[in-house]
Short mmCIF file of C-alpha atoms and ligand atoms in Angstrom, two decimals:
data_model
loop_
_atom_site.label_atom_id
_atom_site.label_comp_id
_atom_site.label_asym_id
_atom_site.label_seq_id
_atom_site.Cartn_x
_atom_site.Cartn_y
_atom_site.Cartn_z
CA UNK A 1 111.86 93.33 72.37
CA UNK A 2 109.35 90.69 73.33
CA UNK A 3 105.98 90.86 73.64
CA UNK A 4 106.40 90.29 77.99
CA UNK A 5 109.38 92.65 78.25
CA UNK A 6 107.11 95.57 76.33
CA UNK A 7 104.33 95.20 78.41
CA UNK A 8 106.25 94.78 81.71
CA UNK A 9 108.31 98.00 80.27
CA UNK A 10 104.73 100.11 79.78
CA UNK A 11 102.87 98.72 82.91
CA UNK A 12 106.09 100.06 85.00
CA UNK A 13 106.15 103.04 83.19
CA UNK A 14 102.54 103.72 84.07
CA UNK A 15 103.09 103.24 87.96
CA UNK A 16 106.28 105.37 88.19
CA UNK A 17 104.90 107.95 85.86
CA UNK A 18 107.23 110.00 83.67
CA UNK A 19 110.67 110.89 85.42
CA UNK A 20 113.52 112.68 83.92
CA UNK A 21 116.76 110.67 84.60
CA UNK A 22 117.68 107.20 86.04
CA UNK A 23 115.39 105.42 88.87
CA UNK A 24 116.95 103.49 90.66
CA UNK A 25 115.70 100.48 92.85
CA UNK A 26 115.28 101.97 96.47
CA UNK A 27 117.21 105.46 96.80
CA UNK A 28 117.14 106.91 100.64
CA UNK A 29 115.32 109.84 101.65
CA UNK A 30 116.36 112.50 104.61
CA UNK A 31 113.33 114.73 104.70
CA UNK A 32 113.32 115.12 108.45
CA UNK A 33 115.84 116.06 111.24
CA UNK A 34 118.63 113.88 109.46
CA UNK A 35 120.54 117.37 109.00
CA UNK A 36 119.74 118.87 112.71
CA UNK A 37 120.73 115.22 114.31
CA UNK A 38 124.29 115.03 112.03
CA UNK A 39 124.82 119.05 112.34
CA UNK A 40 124.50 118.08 116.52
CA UNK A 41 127.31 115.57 116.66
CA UNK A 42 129.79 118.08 114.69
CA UNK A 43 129.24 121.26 116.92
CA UNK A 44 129.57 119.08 120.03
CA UNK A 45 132.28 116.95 119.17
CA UNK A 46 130.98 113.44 119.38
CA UNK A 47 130.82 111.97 116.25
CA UNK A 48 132.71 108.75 117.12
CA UNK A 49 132.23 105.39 118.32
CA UNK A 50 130.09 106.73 121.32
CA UNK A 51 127.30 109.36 122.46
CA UNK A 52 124.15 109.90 123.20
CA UNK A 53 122.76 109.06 119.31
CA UNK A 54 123.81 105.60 119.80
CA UNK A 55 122.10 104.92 123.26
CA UNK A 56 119.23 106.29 121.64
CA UNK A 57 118.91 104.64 118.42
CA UNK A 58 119.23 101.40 120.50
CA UNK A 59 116.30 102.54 122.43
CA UNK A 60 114.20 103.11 119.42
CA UNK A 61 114.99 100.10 117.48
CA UNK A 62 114.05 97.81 120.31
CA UNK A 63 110.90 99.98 121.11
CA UNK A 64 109.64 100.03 116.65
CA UNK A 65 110.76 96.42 116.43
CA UNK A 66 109.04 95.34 119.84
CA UNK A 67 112.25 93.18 120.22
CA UNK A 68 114.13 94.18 124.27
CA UNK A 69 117.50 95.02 123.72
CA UNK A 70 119.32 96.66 120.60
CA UNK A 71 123.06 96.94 119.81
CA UNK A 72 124.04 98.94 117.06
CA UNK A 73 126.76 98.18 114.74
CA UNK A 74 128.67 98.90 111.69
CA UNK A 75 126.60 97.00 109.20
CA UNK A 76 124.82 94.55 109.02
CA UNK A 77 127.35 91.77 108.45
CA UNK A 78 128.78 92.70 111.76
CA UNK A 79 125.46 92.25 113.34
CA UNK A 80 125.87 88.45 111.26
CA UNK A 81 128.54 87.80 112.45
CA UNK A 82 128.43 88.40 116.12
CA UNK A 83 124.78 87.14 116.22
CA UNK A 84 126.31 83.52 114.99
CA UNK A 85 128.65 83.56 117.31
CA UNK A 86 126.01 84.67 120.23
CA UNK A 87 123.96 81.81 118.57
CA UNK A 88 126.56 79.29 119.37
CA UNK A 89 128.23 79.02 115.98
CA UNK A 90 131.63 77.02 116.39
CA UNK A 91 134.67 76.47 114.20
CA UNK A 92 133.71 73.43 111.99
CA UNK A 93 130.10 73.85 112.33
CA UNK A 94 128.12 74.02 109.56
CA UNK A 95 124.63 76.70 109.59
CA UNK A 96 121.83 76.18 107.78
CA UNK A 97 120.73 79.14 105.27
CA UNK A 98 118.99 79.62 101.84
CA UNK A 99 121.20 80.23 98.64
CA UNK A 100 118.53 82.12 97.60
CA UNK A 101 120.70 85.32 99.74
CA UNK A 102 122.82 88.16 99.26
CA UNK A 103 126.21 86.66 100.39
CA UNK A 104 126.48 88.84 103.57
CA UNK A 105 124.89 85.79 105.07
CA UNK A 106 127.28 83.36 103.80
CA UNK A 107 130.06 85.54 104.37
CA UNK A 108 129.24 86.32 108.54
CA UNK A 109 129.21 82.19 108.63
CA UNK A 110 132.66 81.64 107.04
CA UNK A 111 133.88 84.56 109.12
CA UNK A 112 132.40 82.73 112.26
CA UNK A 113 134.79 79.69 111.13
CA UNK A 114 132.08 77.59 109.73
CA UNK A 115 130.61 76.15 106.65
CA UNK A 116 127.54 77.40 104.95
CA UNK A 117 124.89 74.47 104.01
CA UNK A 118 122.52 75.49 101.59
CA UNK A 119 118.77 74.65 101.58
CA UNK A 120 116.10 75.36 98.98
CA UNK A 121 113.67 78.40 99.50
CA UNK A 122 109.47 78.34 98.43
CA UNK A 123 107.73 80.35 95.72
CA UNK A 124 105.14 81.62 98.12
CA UNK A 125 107.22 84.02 100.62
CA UNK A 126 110.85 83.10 98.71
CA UNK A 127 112.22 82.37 102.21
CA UNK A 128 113.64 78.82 103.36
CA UNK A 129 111.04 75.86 102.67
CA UNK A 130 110.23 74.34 105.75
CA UNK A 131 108.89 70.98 104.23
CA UNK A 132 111.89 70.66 102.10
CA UNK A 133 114.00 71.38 104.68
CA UNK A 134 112.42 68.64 106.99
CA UNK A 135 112.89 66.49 104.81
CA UNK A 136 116.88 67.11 104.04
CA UNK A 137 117.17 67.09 107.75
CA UNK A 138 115.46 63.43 108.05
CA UNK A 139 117.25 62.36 105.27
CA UNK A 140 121.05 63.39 106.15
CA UNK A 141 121.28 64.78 109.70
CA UNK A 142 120.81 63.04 113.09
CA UNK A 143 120.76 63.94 116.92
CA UNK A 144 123.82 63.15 119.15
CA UNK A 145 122.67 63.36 122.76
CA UNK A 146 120.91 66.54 122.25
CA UNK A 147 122.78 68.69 119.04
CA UNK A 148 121.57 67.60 115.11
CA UNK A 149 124.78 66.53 113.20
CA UNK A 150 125.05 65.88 109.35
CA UNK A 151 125.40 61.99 109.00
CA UNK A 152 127.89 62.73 106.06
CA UNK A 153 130.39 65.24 106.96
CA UNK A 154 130.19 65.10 110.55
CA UNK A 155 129.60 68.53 111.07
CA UNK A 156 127.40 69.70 113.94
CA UNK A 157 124.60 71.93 112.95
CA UNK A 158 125.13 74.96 114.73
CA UNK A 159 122.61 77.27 113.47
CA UNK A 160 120.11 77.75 110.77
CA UNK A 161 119.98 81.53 109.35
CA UNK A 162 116.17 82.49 108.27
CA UNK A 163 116.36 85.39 105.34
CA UNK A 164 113.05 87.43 105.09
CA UNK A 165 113.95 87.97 101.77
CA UNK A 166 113.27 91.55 99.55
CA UNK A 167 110.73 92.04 103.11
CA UNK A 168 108.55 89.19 102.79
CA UNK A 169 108.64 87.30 106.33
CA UNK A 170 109.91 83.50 106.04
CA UNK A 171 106.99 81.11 107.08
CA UNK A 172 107.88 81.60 110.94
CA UNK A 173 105.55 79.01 112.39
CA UNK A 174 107.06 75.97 110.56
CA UNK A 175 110.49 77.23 110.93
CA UNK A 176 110.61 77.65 115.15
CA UNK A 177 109.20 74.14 115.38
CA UNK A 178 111.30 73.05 113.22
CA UNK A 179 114.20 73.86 114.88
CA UNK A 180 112.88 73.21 118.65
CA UNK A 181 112.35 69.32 117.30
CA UNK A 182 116.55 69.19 115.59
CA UNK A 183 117.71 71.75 118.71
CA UNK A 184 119.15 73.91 116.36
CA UNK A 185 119.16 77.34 117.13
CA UNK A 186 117.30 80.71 114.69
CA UNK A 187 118.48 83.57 113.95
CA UNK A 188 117.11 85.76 111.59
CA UNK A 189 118.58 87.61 109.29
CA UNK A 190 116.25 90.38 109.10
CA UNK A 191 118.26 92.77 107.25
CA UNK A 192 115.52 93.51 104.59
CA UNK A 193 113.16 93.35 106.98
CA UNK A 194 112.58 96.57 109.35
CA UNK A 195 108.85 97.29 109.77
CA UNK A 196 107.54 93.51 108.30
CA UNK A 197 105.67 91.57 110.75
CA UNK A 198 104.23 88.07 110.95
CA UNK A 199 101.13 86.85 113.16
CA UNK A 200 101.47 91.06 114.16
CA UNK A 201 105.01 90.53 115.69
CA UNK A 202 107.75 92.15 114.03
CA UNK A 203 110.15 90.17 112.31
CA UNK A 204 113.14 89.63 114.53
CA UNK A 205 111.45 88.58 117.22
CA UNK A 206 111.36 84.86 116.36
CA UNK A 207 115.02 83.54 116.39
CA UNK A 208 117.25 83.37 119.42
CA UNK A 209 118.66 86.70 117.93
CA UNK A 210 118.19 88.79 114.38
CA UNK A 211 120.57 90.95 112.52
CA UNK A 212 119.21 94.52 110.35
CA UNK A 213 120.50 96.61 107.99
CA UNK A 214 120.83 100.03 107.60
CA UNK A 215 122.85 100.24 103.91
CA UNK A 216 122.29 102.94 101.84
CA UNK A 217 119.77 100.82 100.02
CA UNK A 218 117.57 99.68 102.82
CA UNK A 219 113.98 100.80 103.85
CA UNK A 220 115.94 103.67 106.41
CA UNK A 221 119.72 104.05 106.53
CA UNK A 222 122.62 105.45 108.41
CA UNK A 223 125.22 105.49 105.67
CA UNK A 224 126.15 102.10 106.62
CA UNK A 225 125.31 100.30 109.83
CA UNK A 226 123.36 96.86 111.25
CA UNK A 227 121.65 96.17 114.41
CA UNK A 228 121.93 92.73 116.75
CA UNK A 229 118.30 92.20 118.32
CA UNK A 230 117.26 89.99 121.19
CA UNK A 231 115.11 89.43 123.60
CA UNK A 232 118.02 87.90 126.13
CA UNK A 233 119.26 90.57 127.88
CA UNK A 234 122.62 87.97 128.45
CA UNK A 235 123.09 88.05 124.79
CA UNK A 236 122.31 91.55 124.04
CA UNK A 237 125.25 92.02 126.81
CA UNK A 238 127.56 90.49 125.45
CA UNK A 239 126.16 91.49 121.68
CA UNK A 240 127.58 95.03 123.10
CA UNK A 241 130.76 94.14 125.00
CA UNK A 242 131.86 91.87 122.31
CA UNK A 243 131.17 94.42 119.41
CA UNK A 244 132.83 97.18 121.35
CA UNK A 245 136.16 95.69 122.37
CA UNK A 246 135.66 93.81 125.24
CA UNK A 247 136.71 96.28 127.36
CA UNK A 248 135.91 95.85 130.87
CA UNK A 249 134.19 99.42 131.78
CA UNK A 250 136.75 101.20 133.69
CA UNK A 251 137.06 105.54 133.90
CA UNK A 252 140.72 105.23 132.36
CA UNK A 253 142.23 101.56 132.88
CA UNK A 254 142.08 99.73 129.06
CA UNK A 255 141.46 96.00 129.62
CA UNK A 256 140.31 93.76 127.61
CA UNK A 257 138.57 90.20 129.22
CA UNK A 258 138.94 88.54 125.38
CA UNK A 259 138.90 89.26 121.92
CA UNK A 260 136.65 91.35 120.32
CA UNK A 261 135.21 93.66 117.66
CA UNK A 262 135.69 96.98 116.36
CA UNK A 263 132.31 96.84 115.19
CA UNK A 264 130.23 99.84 116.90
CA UNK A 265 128.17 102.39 115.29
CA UNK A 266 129.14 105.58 115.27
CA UNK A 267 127.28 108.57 116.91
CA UNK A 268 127.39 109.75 113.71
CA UNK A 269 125.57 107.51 111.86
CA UNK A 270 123.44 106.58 115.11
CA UNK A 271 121.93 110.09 114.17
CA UNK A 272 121.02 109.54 111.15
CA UNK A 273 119.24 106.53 112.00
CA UNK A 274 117.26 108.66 114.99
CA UNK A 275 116.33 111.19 112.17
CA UNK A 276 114.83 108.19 110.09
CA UNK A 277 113.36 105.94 112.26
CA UNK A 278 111.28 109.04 113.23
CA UNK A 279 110.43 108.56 109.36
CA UNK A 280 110.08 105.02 108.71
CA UNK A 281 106.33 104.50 108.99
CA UNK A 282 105.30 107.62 106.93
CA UNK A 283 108.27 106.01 104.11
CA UNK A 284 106.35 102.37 104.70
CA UNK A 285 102.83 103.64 104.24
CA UNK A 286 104.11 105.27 100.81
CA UNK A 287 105.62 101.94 99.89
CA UNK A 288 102.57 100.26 100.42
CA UNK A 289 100.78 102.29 97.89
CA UNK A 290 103.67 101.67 95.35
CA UNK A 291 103.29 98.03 96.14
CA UNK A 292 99.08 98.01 95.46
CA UNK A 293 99.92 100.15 92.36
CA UNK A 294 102.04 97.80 91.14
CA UNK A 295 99.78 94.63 92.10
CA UNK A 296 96.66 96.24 90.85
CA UNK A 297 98.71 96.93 87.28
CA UNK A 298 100.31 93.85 86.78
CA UNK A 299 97.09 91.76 87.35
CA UNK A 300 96.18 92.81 84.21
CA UNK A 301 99.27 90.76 82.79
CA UNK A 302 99.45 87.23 81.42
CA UNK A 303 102.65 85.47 81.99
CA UNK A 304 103.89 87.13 85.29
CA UNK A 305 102.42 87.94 89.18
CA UNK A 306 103.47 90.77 91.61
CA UNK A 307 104.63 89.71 94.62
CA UNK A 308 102.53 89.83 97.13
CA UNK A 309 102.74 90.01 101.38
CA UNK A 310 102.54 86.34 102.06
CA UNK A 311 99.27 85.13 104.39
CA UNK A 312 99.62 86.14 108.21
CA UNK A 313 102.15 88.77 107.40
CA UNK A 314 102.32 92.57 106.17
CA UNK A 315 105.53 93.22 104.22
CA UNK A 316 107.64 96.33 104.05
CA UNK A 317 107.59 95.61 100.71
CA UNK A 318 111.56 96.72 100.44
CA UNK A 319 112.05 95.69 96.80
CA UNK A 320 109.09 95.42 94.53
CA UNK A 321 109.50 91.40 92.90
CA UNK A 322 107.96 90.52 89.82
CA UNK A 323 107.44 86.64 89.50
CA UNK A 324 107.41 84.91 85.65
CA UNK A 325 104.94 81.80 85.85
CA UNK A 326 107.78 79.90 84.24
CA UNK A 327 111.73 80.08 84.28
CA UNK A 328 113.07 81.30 80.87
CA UNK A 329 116.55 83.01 81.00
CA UNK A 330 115.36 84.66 77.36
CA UNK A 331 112.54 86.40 78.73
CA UNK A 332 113.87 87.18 82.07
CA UNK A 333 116.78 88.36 80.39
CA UNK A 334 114.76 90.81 77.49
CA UNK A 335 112.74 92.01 80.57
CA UNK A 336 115.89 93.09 82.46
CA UNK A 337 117.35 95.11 79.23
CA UNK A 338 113.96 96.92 78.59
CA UNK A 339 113.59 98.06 82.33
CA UNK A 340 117.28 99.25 82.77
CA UNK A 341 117.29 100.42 79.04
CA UNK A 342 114.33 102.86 79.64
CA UNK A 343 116.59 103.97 83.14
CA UNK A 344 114.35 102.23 85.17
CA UNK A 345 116.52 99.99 87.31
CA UNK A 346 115.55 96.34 87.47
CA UNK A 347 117.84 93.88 88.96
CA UNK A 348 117.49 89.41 89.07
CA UNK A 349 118.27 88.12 92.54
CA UNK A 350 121.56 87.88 94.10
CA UNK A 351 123.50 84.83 92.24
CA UNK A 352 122.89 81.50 94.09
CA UNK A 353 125.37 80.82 97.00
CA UNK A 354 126.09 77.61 96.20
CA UNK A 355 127.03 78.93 92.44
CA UNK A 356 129.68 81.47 93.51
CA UNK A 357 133.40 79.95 93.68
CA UNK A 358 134.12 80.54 97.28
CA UNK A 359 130.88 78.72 98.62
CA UNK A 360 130.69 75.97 95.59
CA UNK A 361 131.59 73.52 97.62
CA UNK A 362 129.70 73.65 100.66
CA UNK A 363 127.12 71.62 101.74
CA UNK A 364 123.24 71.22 100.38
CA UNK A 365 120.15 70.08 99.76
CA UNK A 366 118.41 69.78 96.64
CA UNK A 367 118.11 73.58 95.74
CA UNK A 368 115.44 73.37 92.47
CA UNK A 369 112.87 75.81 93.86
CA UNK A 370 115.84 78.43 94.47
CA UNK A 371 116.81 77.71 91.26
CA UNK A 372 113.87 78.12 89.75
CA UNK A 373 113.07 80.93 91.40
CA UNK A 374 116.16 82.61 90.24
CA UNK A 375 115.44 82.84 86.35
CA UNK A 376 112.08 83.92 87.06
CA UNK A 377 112.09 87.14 90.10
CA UNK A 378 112.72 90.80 88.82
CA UNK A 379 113.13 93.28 91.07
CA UNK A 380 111.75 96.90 90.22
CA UNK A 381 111.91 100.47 91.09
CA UNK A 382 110.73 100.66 94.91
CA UNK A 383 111.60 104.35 96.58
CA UNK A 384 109.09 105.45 98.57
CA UNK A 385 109.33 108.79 96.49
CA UNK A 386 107.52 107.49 93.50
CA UNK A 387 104.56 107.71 95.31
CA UNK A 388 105.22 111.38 96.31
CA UNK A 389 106.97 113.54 98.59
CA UNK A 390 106.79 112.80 102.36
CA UNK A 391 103.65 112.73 103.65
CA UNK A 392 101.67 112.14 100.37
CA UNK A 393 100.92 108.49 100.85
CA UNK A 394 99.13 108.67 104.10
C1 LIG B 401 121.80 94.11 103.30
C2 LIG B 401 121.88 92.72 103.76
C3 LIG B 401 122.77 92.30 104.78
C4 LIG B 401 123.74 93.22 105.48
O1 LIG B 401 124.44 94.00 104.63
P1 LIG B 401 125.41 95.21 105.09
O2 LIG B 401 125.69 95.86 103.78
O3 LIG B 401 126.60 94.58 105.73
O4 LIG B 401 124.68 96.10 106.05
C5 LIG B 401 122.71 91.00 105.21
N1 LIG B 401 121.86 90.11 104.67
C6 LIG B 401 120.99 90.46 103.70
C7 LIG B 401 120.06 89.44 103.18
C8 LIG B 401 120.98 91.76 103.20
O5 LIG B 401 120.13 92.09 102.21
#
């Protein structure tokens, strides 16, 4: 084992403390009134695709995330998708979108019936580059009348998706005046995102719409399940009636005014999510002490930086990131072994869009920084519970 891998191995031994068994990288928690909510929808029967869980779930995402209108859905990739379409997103179109992502992104887009176009991310919040991506834009797109079109393929540009990645928020200022000067519309996919804020608005709030998570792995989750979030009630209308259906609301005609989605939330899962949202700032502040644990033990270390909120922003801090100062797939790779070796789960980012088959040849810009970036981030151990039980971090 090298001499980086040992160290990394001891410093995150030192900040978890001794554990019998595996840790893994963010494992949920249900130390509330997960059980009560879930036990309600079984004795009363609704456990299905509606009831009173959902409404209020929606009520209390838009209220925590400061955003107007919630729809809950099935995952997150639902949200994706239906938020690209809400966005504008056409058949033939290509969207804008790191390929520094988990493919969820990549995968709403192609589902939407257009093209992925890949753009580099920066070191500082690991988000898309806004001066990089300026300058792609100048270089290969152009305005017809009033859309942006690439100059090469033809292809108007129909969105671009913003990825606040492992919690960090994207540099938000650069990116919405970016895309007011091309009139291309955000949305944000602010899956890994619930409870980070930028400027002291939560994340979300920025695009034209946003899309969370609720996976199993997330900061709170409902089993599986995703939210769409806007601030246009129009949208968030037709967010709901095109994720449940299209059914025109009628007590006991079925007709449907086009075609939609199957995509709703159930009640079921809309109670877990009550349960813990209820939770989600006590499970934040205890991730925030991991986070300083970790930052205030790794700035001991040569080599290597914790991740840290980037300026103007506070971070949910979802996955823990350990940065090398320099690619090298030998270290990177000796680190990873050591970490998941001593059951401590460590994980590299998601592979590179533009490397996987399905998406290799799509559309991009010069992607160095995400490639860069990719030998050199480590994610590490990031429950709230290694902090303590609930209520120990506050
Ligand atoms: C988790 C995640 C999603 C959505 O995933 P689902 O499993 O469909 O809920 C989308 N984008 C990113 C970046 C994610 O991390």
């Amino acid at each position: 084992m090298s001499d980086t891998a040992q160290s990394i191995l001891e410093t995150v031994r030192r900040v978890v403390g001794d554990r019998d068994g595996f840790v893994p990288l963010h494992e949920p928690e249900f130390a509330g009134n997960e059980a009560a909510y879930v036990a309600d929808c079984i004795e009363t029967g609704w456990v299905s695709s509606v009831g009173a869980y959902v409404d209020r779930f929606e009520k209390d995402l838009a209220a925590f995330t400061g955003v107007g209108h919630a729809v809950a859905t099935m995952n997150g990739t639902a949200a994706l998708h239906i938020a690209l379409l809400l966005a504008g997103v056409k058949p033939g179109d290509e969207v804008l979108m790191p390929t520094l992502t988990f493919v969820a992104t990549a995968n709403a887009t192609a589902y939407a019936g257009a093209t992925p176009h890949f753009v580099d991310s920066e070191s500082e919040t690991l988000a898309v580059d806004p001066i990089a991506l300026e300058r792609h834009l100048a270089a290969t797109c152009e305005m017809r009348g009033d859309q942006c079109y690439n100059r090469q393929s033809d292809a108007r540009i129909g969105a671009l998706i913003v990825m606040h990645a492992f919690g960090h928020p994207a540099k938000l200022d650069e990116l919405v005046a970016l895309c007011a000067r091309w009139h291309i519309p955000l949305v944000e996919d602010a899956a890994e995102s619930l409870g980070s804020s930028y400027k002291g608005k939560h994340t979300g709030q920025f695009g034209l719409i946003a899309a969370l998570s609720f996976n199993g792995n997330k900061v709170m989750t409902t089993g599986g399940g995703g939210a769409i979030l806007t601030n246009d009630p129009v949208l968030a209308k037709r967010a709901k009636h095109l994720t449940t259906t299209a059914r025109v609301p009628h007590r006991w005609n079925f007709v449907h005014d086009e075609i939609g989605f199957n995509y709703r939330l159930p009640n079921l899962n809309a109670a877990l999510g009550c349960a813990q949202l209820e939770r989600v700032p006590e499970m934040l502040a205890r991730k925030r002490v991991l986070a300083q644990r970790y930052e205030e033990a790794f700035a001991q270390l040569d080599g290597l930086r914790f991740l840290s909120e980037p300026q103007d922003a506070s971070s949910n801090y979802w996955l823990c990131t350990l940065l090398l100062d320099r690619a090298d797939v030998v270290v990177h790779e000796q680190v990873l072994e050591a970490l998941n070796d001593a059951d401590l789960m460590a994980r590299p980012v998601w592979t590179l869009m533009h490397r996987l088959t399905m998406f290799a040849n799509s559309p991009r810009a010069d992607l160095a920084c995400a490639e860069d970036l990719a030998a050199r981030i480590i994610n590490i151990p990031s429950s709230p519970n290694l902090v303590g039980p609930p209520g120990s971090g506050q």
